[in-house]
Amino acid sequence: LDSLTADILKLLHPESKVFAEGYERVDFPCNWFDLAISNVPFGDYGVVKREIPSFLRKSIHNFFFANTVSLLRPGGVLAFITSRFTLDKKDSSVRAWLARHLDLLAAVRLPNNAFKENAGTEVVTDVLFMRKRFEETKDVPLWVETEFFSQNYRQTSVNRYFMRNPQMILGVQSMTGTLYKSDGYTVNSDDRILDEAMKDILRSV
């Protein structure tokens, strides 16, 4: 959105096409892209784009997923860094919509210090790899639903994918984190080197 940042990016990567405008305003072709990569913005504010169902436009976070579905070709892959609440939120309506259009190839949960050095923040984030389906489905896969994770008389919702595949969590789940909406869930580092650990875990999928 910042023109100066866009100009710097153009100079750093002259081979790339840079758009200095909102994702909802760029005129990208639908069903065209092979790969979409993003560190999804997070915020409790909506986006105006009538082509996207209204309940998916209420959050910029969900809009990025929904808009990308329309741009990927069938068989195209989405690779997003996102808040854990994309998968862990109790309300599964957004995940149910995504599951009709995308297959989850893999999800990797990062520890709370993954972005501490470069962003100064300690939050649990997920890296999602999803492939656009050739046809919509009404099947409800495992990753649409959540289960309770409990510890020290506290509990929260955690996606079934991670509850059934704990090896995809690059750290130790805990309820000792800072309270956020009565939710102290966090993932503490187990001192693995993250890039190497992610490569290893994805090779095993």
mmCIF file of C-alpha atoms in Angstrom:
data_model
loop_
_atom_site.group_PDB
_atom_site.id
_atom_site.type_symbol
_atom_site.label_atom_id
_atom_site.label_comp_id
_atom_site.label_asym_id
_atom_site.label_seq_id
_atom_site.Cartn_x
_atom_site.Cartn_y
_atom_site.Cartn_z
ATOM 1 C CA LEU A 1 0.000 0.000 0.000
ATOM 2 C CA ASP A 2 2.975 2.313 0.575
ATOM 3 C CA SER A 3 4.330 3.799 -2.666
ATOM 4 C CA LEU A 4 7.864 4.268 -1.308
ATOM 5 C CA THR A 5 8.039 0.610 -0.239
ATOM 6 C CA ALA A 6 6.764 -0.397 -3.678
ATOM 7 C CA ASP A 7 9.454 1.701 -5.392
ATOM 8 C CA ILE A 8 12.167 0.075 -3.265
ATOM 9 C CA LEU A 9 10.794 -3.369 -4.125
ATOM 10 C CA LYS A 10 10.840 -2.526 -7.843
ATOM 11 C CA LEU A 11 14.512 -1.540 -7.598
ATOM 12 C CA LEU A 12 15.414 -4.666 -5.645
ATOM 13 C CA HIS A 13 13.485 -6.962 -7.993
ATOM 14 C CA PRO A 14 13.220 -5.304 -11.425
ATOM 15 C CA GLU A 15 12.153 -8.633 -12.935
ATOM 16 C CA SER A 16 8.973 -8.619 -10.837
ATOM 17 C CA LYS A 17 5.706 -6.774 -11.359
ATOM 18 C CA VAL A 18 4.836 -4.749 -8.262
ATOM 19 C CA PHE A 19 1.366 -3.430 -7.430
ATOM 20 C CA ALA A 20 1.166 -0.565 -4.940
ATOM 21 C CA GLU A 21 -2.473 -1.072 -4.016
ATOM 22 C CA GLY A 22 -4.742 -3.262 -1.921
ATOM 23 C CA TYR A 23 -5.162 -6.938 -2.743
ATOM 24 C CA GLU A 24 -8.883 -6.378 -3.272
ATOM 25 C CA ARG A 25 -8.230 -3.751 -5.975
ATOM 26 C CA VAL A 26 -5.591 -5.442 -8.138
ATOM 27 C CA ASP A 27 -7.033 -6.801 -11.379
ATOM 28 C CA PHE A 28 -5.526 -10.291 -11.339
ATOM 29 C CA PRO A 29 -6.842 -12.999 -13.691
ATOM 30 C CA CYS A 30 -8.992 -15.678 -12.039
ATOM 31 C CA ASN A 31 -8.048 -19.378 -12.128
ATOM 32 C CA TRP A 32 -4.587 -18.538 -13.470
ATOM 33 C CA PHE A 33 -1.831 -18.667 -10.840
ATOM 34 C CA ASP A 34 0.171 -21.808 -10.030
ATOM 35 C CA LEU A 35 1.398 -20.580 -6.651
ATOM 36 C CA ALA A 36 0.376 -17.937 -4.118
ATOM 37 C CA ILE A 37 2.666 -17.070 -1.196
ATOM 38 C CA SER A 38 1.820 -14.639 1.605
ATOM 39 C CA ASN A 39 2.397 -13.649 5.182
ATOM 40 C CA VAL A 40 -1.301 -12.984 5.693
ATOM 41 C CA PRO A 41 -2.187 -9.621 7.293
ATOM 42 C CA PHE A 42 -4.205 -9.903 10.475
ATOM 43 C CA GLY A 43 -6.845 -7.432 11.556
ATOM 44 C CA ASP A 44 -10.440 -7.211 12.648
ATOM 45 C CA TYR A 45 -11.586 -5.050 9.740
ATOM 46 C CA GLY A 46 -13.441 -5.841 6.569
ATOM 47 C CA VAL A 47 -12.708 -5.609 2.863
ATOM 48 C CA VAL A 48 -15.057 -4.538 0.091
ATOM 49 C CA LYS A 49 -15.170 -6.960 -2.828
ATOM 50 C CA ARG A 50 -18.610 -8.173 -3.799
ATOM 51 C CA GLU A 51 -17.381 -11.272 -5.597
ATOM 52 C CA ILE A 52 -16.303 -12.732 -2.246
ATOM 53 C CA PRO A 53 -19.026 -14.056 0.131
ATOM 54 C CA SER A 54 -19.806 -11.470 2.801
ATOM 55 C CA PHE A 55 -18.824 -13.620 5.810
ATOM 56 C CA LEU A 56 -15.364 -14.020 4.274
ATOM 57 C CA ARG A 57 -14.957 -10.259 3.795
ATOM 58 C CA LYS A 58 -15.485 -9.319 7.436
ATOM 59 C CA SER A 59 -11.831 -9.968 8.268
ATOM 60 C CA ILE A 60 -8.821 -9.043 6.111
ATOM 61 C CA HIS A 61 -7.324 -12.306 7.353
ATOM 62 C CA ASN A 62 -10.053 -14.498 5.871
ATOM 63 C CA PHE A 63 -10.352 -12.330 2.772
ATOM 64 C CA PHE A 64 -6.776 -13.130 1.766
ATOM 65 C CA PHE A 65 -7.608 -16.840 1.729
ATOM 66 C CA ALA A 66 -10.922 -16.443 -0.097
ATOM 67 C CA ASN A 67 -9.567 -14.052 -2.723
ATOM 68 C CA THR A 68 -6.608 -16.328 -3.396
ATOM 69 C CA VAL A 69 -8.919 -19.290 -4.002
ATOM 70 C CA SER A 70 -10.466 -17.393 -6.910
ATOM 71 C CA LEU A 71 -7.053 -16.592 -8.417
ATOM 72 C CA LEU A 72 -5.416 -20.025 -8.234
ATOM 73 C CA ARG A 73 -5.864 -22.414 -11.117
ATOM 74 C CA PRO A 74 -7.209 -25.875 -10.218
ATOM 75 C CA GLY A 75 -4.214 -27.758 -8.863
ATOM 76 C CA GLY A 76 -2.490 -24.514 -7.886
ATOM 77 C CA VAL A 77 -0.903 -24.266 -4.436
ATOM 78 C CA LEU A 78 -1.347 -21.733 -1.647
ATOM 79 C CA ALA A 79 1.502 -21.344 0.890
ATOM 80 C CA PHE A 80 0.524 -18.933 3.680
ATOM 81 C CA ILE A 81 1.918 -17.926 7.051
ATOM 82 C CA THR A 82 -1.126 -17.224 9.187
ATOM 83 C CA SER A 83 -2.367 -16.810 12.744
ATOM 84 C CA ARG A 84 -3.136 -20.057 14.541
ATOM 85 C CA PHE A 85 -6.772 -18.972 14.711
ATOM 86 C CA THR A 86 -7.256 -19.807 11.026
ATOM 87 C CA LEU A 87 -7.210 -23.449 12.118
ATOM 88 C CA ASP A 88 -8.041 -23.148 15.837
ATOM 89 C CA LYS A 89 -11.024 -20.801 15.914
ATOM 90 C CA LYS A 90 -14.095 -22.510 17.394
ATOM 91 C CA ASP A 91 -16.328 -21.238 14.594
ATOM 92 C CA SER A 92 -15.494 -23.568 11.719
ATOM 93 C CA SER A 93 -17.543 -21.826 9.004
ATOM 94 C CA VAL A 94 -14.529 -20.289 7.244
ATOM 95 C CA ARG A 95 -12.620 -23.576 7.313
ATOM 96 C CA ALA A 96 -15.674 -25.407 5.977
ATOM 97 C CA TRP A 97 -15.813 -23.009 3.033
ATOM 98 C CA LEU A 98 -12.093 -23.372 2.394
ATOM 99 C CA ALA A 99 -12.331 -27.163 2.577
ATOM 100 C CA ARG A 100 -14.863 -27.177 -0.249
ATOM 101 C CA HIS A 101 -12.310 -25.454 -2.468
ATOM 102 C CA LEU A 102 -8.903 -26.502 -1.115
ATOM 103 C CA ASP A 103 -7.170 -29.666 0.040
ATOM 104 C CA LEU A 104 -4.821 -29.236 2.995
ATOM 105 C CA LEU A 105 -1.474 -30.698 1.946
ATOM 106 C CA ALA A 106 0.335 -29.916 5.197
ATOM 107 C CA ALA A 107 0.272 -27.538 8.143
ATOM 108 C CA VAL A 108 3.267 -26.725 10.319
ATOM 109 C CA ARG A 109 2.849 -24.917 13.640
ATOM 110 C CA LEU A 110 5.762 -22.676 14.603
ATOM 111 C CA PRO A 111 6.863 -21.854 18.166
ATOM 112 C CA ASN A 112 6.065 -18.486 19.688
ATOM 113 C CA ASN A 113 9.610 -17.149 19.144
ATOM 114 C CA ALA A 114 9.734 -17.818 15.385
ATOM 115 C CA PHE A 115 9.392 -14.114 14.537
ATOM 116 C CA LYS A 116 10.744 -12.582 17.726
ATOM 117 C CA GLU A 117 14.068 -11.508 16.227
ATOM 118 C CA ASN A 118 12.820 -9.821 13.058
ATOM 119 C CA ALA A 119 9.330 -8.684 14.126
ATOM 120 C CA GLY A 120 9.638 -8.371 17.895
ATOM 121 C CA THR A 121 6.518 -10.422 18.482
ATOM 122 C CA GLU A 122 5.837 -13.705 20.278
ATOM 123 C CA VAL A 123 2.826 -15.346 18.701
ATOM 124 C CA VAL A 124 1.993 -18.843 17.533
ATOM 125 C CA THR A 125 1.763 -19.006 13.746
ATOM 126 C CA ASP A 126 1.049 -21.724 11.212
ATOM 127 C CA VAL A 127 2.426 -22.332 7.732
ATOM 128 C CA LEU A 128 -0.330 -23.807 5.566
ATOM 129 C CA PHE A 129 0.132 -25.567 2.232
ATOM 130 C CA MET A 130 -3.154 -26.000 0.372
ATOM 131 C CA ARG A 131 -4.017 -27.098 -3.161
ATOM 132 C CA LYS A 132 -7.045 -25.864 -5.095
ATOM 133 C CA ARG A 133 -9.466 -28.637 -5.915
ATOM 134 C CA PHE A 134 -10.588 -29.346 -9.483
ATOM 135 C CA GLU A 135 -14.142 -29.739 -8.215
ATOM 136 C CA GLU A 136 -15.869 -28.542 -5.065
ATOM 137 C CA THR A 137 -16.672 -31.143 -2.424
ATOM 138 C CA LYS A 138 -19.167 -31.463 0.413
ATOM 139 C CA ASP A 139 -16.880 -33.783 2.386
ATOM 140 C CA VAL A 140 -15.763 -32.468 5.779
ATOM 141 C CA PRO A 141 -12.078 -33.278 6.309
ATOM 142 C CA LEU A 142 -10.344 -33.633 9.671
ATOM 143 C CA TRP A 143 -8.894 -30.112 9.675
ATOM 144 C CA VAL A 144 -12.279 -28.338 9.624
ATOM 145 C CA GLU A 145 -12.983 -29.268 13.260
ATOM 146 C CA THR A 146 -11.236 -28.558 16.564
ATOM 147 C CA GLU A 147 -10.727 -30.433 19.836
ATOM 148 C CA PHE A 148 -9.953 -29.274 23.353
ATOM 149 C CA PHE A 149 -6.354 -29.047 24.487
ATOM 150 C CA SER A 150 -6.218 -29.019 28.302
ATOM 151 C CA GLN A 151 -3.449 -28.307 30.776
ATOM 152 C CA ASN A 152 -3.383 -27.078 34.382
ATOM 153 C CA TYR A 153 -7.182 -26.760 34.546
ATOM 154 C CA ARG A 154 -7.196 -24.554 31.468
ATOM 155 C CA GLN A 155 -8.303 -25.491 27.995
ATOM 156 C CA THR A 156 -8.619 -24.100 24.499
ATOM 157 C CA SER A 157 -9.587 -25.206 21.021
ATOM 158 C CA VAL A 158 -6.842 -26.692 18.863
ATOM 159 C CA ASN A 159 -7.334 -28.008 15.361
ATOM 160 C CA ARG A 160 -7.805 -31.758 15.032
ATOM 161 C CA TYR A 161 -5.048 -31.858 12.439
ATOM 162 C CA PHE A 162 -2.490 -30.907 15.090
ATOM 163 C CA MET A 163 -4.085 -33.016 17.809
ATOM 164 C CA ARG A 164 -3.812 -36.070 15.559
ATOM 165 C CA ASN A 165 -0.445 -35.056 14.048
ATOM 166 C CA PRO A 166 1.582 -33.544 16.921
ATOM 167 C CA GLN A 167 4.798 -34.093 14.949
ATOM 168 C CA MET A 168 3.722 -31.131 12.790
ATOM 169 C CA ILE A 169 4.158 -28.810 15.800
ATOM 170 C CA LEU A 170 7.742 -27.526 15.985
ATOM 171 C CA GLY A 171 7.753 -27.093 19.732
ATOM 172 C CA VAL A 172 5.861 -27.974 22.902
ATOM 173 C CA GLN A 173 2.187 -27.026 23.357
ATOM 174 C CA SER A 174 1.415 -25.288 26.630
ATOM 175 C CA MET A 175 -1.266 -23.267 28.398
ATOM 176 C CA THR A 176 1.306 -21.050 30.103
ATOM 177 C CA GLY A 177 1.230 -18.254 27.544
ATOM 178 C CA THR A 178 0.034 -14.686 27.982
ATOM 179 C CA LEU A 179 -3.721 -14.538 28.372
ATOM 180 C CA TYR A 180 -5.564 -13.552 25.218
ATOM 181 C CA LYS A 181 -9.338 -13.672 25.434
ATOM 182 C CA SER A 182 -9.019 -16.180 28.296
ATOM 183 C CA ASP A 183 -6.720 -18.260 26.112
ATOM 184 C CA GLY A 184 -3.177 -18.865 27.335
ATOM 185 C CA TYR A 185 -2.248 -21.334 24.601
ATOM 186 C CA THR A 186 1.274 -21.137 23.259
ATOM 187 C CA VAL A 187 3.968 -23.288 21.697
ATOM 188 C CA ASN A 188 7.344 -23.107 23.389
ATOM 189 C CA SER A 189 10.509 -23.662 21.408
ATOM 190 C CA ASP A 190 12.277 -27.000 21.749
ATOM 191 C CA ASP A 191 15.474 -25.384 20.387
ATOM 192 C CA ARG A 192 15.288 -26.946 16.966
ATOM 193 C CA ILE A 193 16.615 -24.929 14.016
ATOM 194 C CA LEU A 194 13.325 -24.058 12.356
ATOM 195 C CA ASP A 195 14.264 -24.061 8.679
ATOM 196 C CA GLU A 196 15.954 -27.451 8.994
ATOM 197 C CA ALA A 197 13.119 -28.851 11.112
ATOM 198 C CA MET A 198 10.512 -27.679 8.622
ATOM 199 C CA LYS A 199 12.354 -29.252 5.691
ATOM 200 C CA ASP A 200 12.599 -32.539 7.559
ATOM 201 C CA ILE A 201 8.965 -32.598 8.598
ATOM 202 C CA LEU A 202 7.648 -31.710 5.144
ATOM 203 C CA ARG A 203 9.730 -34.449 3.543
ATOM 204 C CA SER A 204 7.927 -36.939 5.765
ATOM 205 C CA VAL A 205 4.418 -35.840 4.702
#
